[in-house]
Coordinates of N, CA and C and ligand atoms in Angstrom, one line a residue:
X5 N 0.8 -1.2 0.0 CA 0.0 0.0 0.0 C 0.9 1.3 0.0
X6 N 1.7 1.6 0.6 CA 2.7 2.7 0.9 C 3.5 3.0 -0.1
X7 N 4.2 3.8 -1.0 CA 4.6 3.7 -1.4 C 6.3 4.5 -1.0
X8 N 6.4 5.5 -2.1 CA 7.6 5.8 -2.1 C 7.8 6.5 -0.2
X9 N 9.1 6.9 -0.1 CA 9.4 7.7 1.5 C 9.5 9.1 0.8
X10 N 8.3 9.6 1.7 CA 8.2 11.1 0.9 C 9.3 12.1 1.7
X11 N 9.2 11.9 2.9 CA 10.0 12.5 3.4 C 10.3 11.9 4.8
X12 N 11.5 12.8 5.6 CA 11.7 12.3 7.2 C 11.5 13.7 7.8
X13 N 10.5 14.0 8.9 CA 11.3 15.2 9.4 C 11.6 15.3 10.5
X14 N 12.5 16.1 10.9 CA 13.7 16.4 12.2 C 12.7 17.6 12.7
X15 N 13.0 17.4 13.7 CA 12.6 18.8 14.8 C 13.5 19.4 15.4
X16 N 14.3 20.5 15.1 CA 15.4 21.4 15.7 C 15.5 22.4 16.3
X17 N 16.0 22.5 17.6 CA 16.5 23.8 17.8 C 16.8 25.1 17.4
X18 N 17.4 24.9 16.2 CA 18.4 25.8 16.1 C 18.3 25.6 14.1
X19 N 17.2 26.3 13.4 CA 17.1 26.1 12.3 C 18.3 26.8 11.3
X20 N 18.9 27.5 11.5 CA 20.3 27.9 10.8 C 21.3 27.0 11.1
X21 N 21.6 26.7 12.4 CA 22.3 26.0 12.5 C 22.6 24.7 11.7
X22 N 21.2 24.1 11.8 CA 20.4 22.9 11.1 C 21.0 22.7 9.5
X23 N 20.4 24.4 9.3 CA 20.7 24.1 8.0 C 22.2 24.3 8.0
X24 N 23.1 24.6 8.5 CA 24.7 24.8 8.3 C 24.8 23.5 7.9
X25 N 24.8 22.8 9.2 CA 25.3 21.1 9.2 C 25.0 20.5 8.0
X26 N 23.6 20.4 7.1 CA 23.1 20.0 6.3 C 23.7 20.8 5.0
X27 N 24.1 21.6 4.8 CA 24.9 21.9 3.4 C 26.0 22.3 3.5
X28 N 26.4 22.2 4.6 CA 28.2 22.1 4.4 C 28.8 21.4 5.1
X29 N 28.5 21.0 6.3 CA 28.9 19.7 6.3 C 28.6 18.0 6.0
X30 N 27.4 18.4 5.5 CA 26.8 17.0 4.7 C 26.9 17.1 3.2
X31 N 26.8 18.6 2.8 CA 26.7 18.7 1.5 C 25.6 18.6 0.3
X32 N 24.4 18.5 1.5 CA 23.1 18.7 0.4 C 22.6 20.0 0.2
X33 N 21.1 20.0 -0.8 CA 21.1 21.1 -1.1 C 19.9 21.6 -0.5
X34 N 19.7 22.6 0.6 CA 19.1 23.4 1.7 C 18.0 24.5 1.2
X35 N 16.9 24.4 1.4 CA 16.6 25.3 0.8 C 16.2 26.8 2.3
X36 N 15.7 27.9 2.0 CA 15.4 29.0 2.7 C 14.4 28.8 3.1
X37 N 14.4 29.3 4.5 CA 13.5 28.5 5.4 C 11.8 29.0 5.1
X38 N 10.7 28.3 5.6 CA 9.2 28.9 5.2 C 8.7 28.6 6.6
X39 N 8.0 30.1 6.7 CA 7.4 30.0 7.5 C 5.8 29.3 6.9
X40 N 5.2 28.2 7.8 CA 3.8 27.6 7.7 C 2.7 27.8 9.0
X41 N 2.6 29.5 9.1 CA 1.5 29.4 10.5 C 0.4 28.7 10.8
X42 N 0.0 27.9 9.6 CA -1.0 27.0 9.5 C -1.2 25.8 10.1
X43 N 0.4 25.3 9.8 CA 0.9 24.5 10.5 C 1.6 24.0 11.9
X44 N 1.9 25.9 12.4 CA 2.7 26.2 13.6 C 3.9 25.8 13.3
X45 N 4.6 25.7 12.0 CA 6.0 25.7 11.9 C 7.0 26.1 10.6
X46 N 8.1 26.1 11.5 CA 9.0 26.7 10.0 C 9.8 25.4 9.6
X47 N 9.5 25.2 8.3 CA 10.4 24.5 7.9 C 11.4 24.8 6.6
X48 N 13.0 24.0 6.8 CA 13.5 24.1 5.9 C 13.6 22.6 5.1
X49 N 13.7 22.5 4.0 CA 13.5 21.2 3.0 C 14.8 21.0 2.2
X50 N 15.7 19.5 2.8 CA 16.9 19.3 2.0 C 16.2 18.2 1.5
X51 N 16.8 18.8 0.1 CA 16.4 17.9 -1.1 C 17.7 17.1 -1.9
X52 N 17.4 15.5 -1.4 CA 18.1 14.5 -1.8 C 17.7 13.9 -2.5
X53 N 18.6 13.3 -3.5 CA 18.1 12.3 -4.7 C 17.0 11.3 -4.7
X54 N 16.8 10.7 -3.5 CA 15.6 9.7 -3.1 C 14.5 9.8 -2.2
X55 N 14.7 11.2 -1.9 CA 13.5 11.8 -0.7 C 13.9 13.1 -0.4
X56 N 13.6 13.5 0.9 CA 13.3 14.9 1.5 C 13.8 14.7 3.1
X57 N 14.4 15.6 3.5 CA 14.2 15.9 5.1 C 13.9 17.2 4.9
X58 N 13.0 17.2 6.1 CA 12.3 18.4 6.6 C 12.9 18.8 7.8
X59 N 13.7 19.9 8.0 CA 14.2 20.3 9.4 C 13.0 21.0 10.1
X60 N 12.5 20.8 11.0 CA 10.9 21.7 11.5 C 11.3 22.6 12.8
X61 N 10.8 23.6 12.9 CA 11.0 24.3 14.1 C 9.9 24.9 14.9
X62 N 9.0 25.4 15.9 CA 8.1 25.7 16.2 C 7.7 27.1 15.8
X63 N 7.1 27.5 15.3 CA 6.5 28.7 14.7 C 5.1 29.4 15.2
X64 N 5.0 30.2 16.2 CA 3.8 30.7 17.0 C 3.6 30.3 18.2
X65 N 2.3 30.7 18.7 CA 2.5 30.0 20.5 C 1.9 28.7 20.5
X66 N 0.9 28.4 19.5 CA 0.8 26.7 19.5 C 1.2 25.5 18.6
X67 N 2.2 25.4 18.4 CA 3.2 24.5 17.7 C 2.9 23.2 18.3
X68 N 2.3 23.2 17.1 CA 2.5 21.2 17.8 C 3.5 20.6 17.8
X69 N 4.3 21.0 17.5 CA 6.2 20.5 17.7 C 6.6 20.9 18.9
X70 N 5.9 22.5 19.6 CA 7.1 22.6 21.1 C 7.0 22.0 22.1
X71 N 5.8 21.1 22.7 CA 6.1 19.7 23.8 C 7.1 19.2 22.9
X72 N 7.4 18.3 22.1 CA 8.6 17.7 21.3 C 9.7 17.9 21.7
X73 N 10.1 19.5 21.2 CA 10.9 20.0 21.5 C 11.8 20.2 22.9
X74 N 10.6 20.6 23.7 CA 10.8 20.7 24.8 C 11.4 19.6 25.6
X75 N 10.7 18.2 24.8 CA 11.2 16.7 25.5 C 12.3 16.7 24.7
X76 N 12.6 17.2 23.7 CA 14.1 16.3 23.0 C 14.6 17.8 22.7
X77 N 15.7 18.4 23.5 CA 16.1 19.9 23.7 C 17.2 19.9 22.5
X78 N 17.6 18.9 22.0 CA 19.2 18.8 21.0 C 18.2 18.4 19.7
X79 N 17.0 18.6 19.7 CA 16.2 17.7 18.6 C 16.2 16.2 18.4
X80 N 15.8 16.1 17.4 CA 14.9 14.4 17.2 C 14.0 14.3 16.0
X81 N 14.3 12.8 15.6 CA 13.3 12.7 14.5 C 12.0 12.7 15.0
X82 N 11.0 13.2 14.2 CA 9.6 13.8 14.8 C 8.7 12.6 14.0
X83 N 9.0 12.4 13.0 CA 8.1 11.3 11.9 C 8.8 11.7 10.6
X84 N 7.7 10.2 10.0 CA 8.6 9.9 8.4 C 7.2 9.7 7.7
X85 N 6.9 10.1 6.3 CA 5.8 10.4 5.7 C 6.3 9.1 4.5
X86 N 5.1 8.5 4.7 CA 5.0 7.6 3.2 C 3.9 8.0 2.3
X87 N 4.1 8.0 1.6 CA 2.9 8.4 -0.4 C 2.2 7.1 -0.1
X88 N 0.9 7.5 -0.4 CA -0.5 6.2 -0.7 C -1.1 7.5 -2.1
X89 N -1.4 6.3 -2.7 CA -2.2 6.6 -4.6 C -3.6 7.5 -3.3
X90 N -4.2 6.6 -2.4 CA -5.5 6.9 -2.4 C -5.6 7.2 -0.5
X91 N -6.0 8.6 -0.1 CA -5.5 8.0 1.3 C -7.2 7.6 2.1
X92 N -8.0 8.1 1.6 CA -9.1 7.1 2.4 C -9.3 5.9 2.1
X93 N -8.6 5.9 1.0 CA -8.9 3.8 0.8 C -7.6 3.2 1.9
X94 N -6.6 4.4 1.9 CA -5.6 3.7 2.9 C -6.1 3.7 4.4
X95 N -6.8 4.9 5.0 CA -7.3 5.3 6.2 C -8.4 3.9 6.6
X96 N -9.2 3.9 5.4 CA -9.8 2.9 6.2 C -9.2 0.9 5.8
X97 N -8.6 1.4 5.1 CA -7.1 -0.3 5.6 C -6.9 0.5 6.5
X98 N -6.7 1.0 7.2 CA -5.8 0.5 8.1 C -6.6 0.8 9.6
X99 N -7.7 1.7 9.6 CA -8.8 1.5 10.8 C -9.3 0.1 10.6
X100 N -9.5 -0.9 9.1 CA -10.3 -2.2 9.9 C -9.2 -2.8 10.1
X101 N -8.0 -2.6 10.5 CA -6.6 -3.5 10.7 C -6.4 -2.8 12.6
X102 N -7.0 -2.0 12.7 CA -7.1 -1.6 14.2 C -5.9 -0.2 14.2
X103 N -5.4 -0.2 13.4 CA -4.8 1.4 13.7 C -5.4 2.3 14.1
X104 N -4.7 3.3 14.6 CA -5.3 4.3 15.0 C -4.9 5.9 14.3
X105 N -5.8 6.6 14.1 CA -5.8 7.4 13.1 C -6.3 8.4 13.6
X106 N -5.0 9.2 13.8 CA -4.8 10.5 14.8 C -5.9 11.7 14.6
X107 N -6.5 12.7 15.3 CA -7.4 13.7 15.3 C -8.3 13.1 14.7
X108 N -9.4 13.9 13.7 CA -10.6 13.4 13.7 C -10.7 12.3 12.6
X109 N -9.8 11.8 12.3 CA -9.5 10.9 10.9 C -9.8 11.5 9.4
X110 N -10.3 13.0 9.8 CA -10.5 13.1 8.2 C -9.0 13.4 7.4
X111 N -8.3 13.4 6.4 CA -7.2 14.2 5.8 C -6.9 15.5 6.3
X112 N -6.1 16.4 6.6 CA -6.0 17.7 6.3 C -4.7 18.2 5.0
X113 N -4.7 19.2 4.9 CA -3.9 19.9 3.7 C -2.7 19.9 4.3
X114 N -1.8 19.2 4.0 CA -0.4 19.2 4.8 C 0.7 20.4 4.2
X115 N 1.8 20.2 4.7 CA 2.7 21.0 4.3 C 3.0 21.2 2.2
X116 N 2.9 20.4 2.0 CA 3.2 20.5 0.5 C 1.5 20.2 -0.4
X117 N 0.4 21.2 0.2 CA -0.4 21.5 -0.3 C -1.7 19.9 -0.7
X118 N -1.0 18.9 0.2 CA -1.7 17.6 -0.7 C -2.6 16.8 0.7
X119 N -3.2 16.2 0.6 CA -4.0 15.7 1.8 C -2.9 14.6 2.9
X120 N -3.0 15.2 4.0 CA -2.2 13.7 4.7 C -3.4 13.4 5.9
X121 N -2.7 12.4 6.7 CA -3.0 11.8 7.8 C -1.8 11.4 8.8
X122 N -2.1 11.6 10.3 CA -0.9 10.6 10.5 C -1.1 9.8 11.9
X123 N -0.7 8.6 12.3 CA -1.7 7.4 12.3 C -0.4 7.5 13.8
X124 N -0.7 6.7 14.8 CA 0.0 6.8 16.2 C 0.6 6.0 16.3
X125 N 2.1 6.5 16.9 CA 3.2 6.0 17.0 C 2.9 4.5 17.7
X126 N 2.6 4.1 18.6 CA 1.7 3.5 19.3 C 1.9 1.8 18.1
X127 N 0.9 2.2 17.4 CA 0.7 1.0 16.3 C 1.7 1.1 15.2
X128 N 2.9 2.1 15.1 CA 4.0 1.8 13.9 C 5.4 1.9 15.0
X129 N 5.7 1.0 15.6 CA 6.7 0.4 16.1 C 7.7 1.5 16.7
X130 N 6.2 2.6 17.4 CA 6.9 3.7 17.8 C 7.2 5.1 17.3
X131 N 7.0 5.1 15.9 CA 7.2 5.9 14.9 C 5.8 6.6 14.8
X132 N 5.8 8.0 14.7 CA 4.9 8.6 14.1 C 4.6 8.9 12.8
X133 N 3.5 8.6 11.9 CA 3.7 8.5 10.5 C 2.9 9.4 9.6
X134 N 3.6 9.8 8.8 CA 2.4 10.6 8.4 C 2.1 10.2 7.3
X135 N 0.8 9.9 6.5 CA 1.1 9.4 5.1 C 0.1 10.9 4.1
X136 N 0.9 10.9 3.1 CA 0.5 12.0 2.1 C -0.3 11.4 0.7
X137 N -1.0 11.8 0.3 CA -2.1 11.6 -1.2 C -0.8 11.9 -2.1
X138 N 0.4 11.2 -2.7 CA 1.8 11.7 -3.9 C -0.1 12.4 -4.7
Ligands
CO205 CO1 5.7 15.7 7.3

């Protein structure tokens, strides 16, 4: 059902910083950070030949990232997004498989404008997951 790894994202501190380590000392390519008040965050997006990381940072006074943050002060991976063709045919695989399927189960408009979901770490081996409509 899942397909490609759309992305991983990190939750950081220190989003310049972030991005230093990531293009000069890793050597990918970083892009300028966006703010998403929508989302309560800023993110920056290194773009690598087989996916994405998303560096995320809290953006406003309710960021669903700053409890995160707050528990992991050096940062941490926050979740990893997989592509589904169809995501209510995926949503409901995976509610009659017993998952659980965060907020009110409907989709919202995620960061890159396309429907996601993301399903509790709980039932993915601890990982929080987000899955996006490619
Ligand atoms: Co994401």
């Amino acid at each position: 059902m899942i397909g490609r790894l759309n992305h991983v994202a990190i939750v950081v501190p220190d989003l310049a910083a972030a991005s230093r380590t990531y293009r000069e000392t890793l050597g990918a390519k970083v892009s300028a950070p966006v703010d998403l008040p929508a989302h309560g965050v800023t993110t920056v997006f290194v773009e690598l030949d087989n996916t994405k990381i998303e560096l995320l940072h809290p953006f406003g006074e309710k960021s669903p990232i700053a409890k995160f943050l707050a528990d992991h002060p050096s940062g941490g991976m926050h979740h990893v997004c997989y592509e589904v063709d169809d995501i209510l045919a995926a949503r409901d695989r995976l509610k009659a498989q017993g998952a659980r399927v965060l907020g009110d189960g409907e989709p919202k408009i995620g960061a890159h404008d396309k429907p996601v979901l993301f399903l509790h770490p709980k039932d993915f081996a601890g990982t929080l997951v987000e899955l996006e409509q490619a």
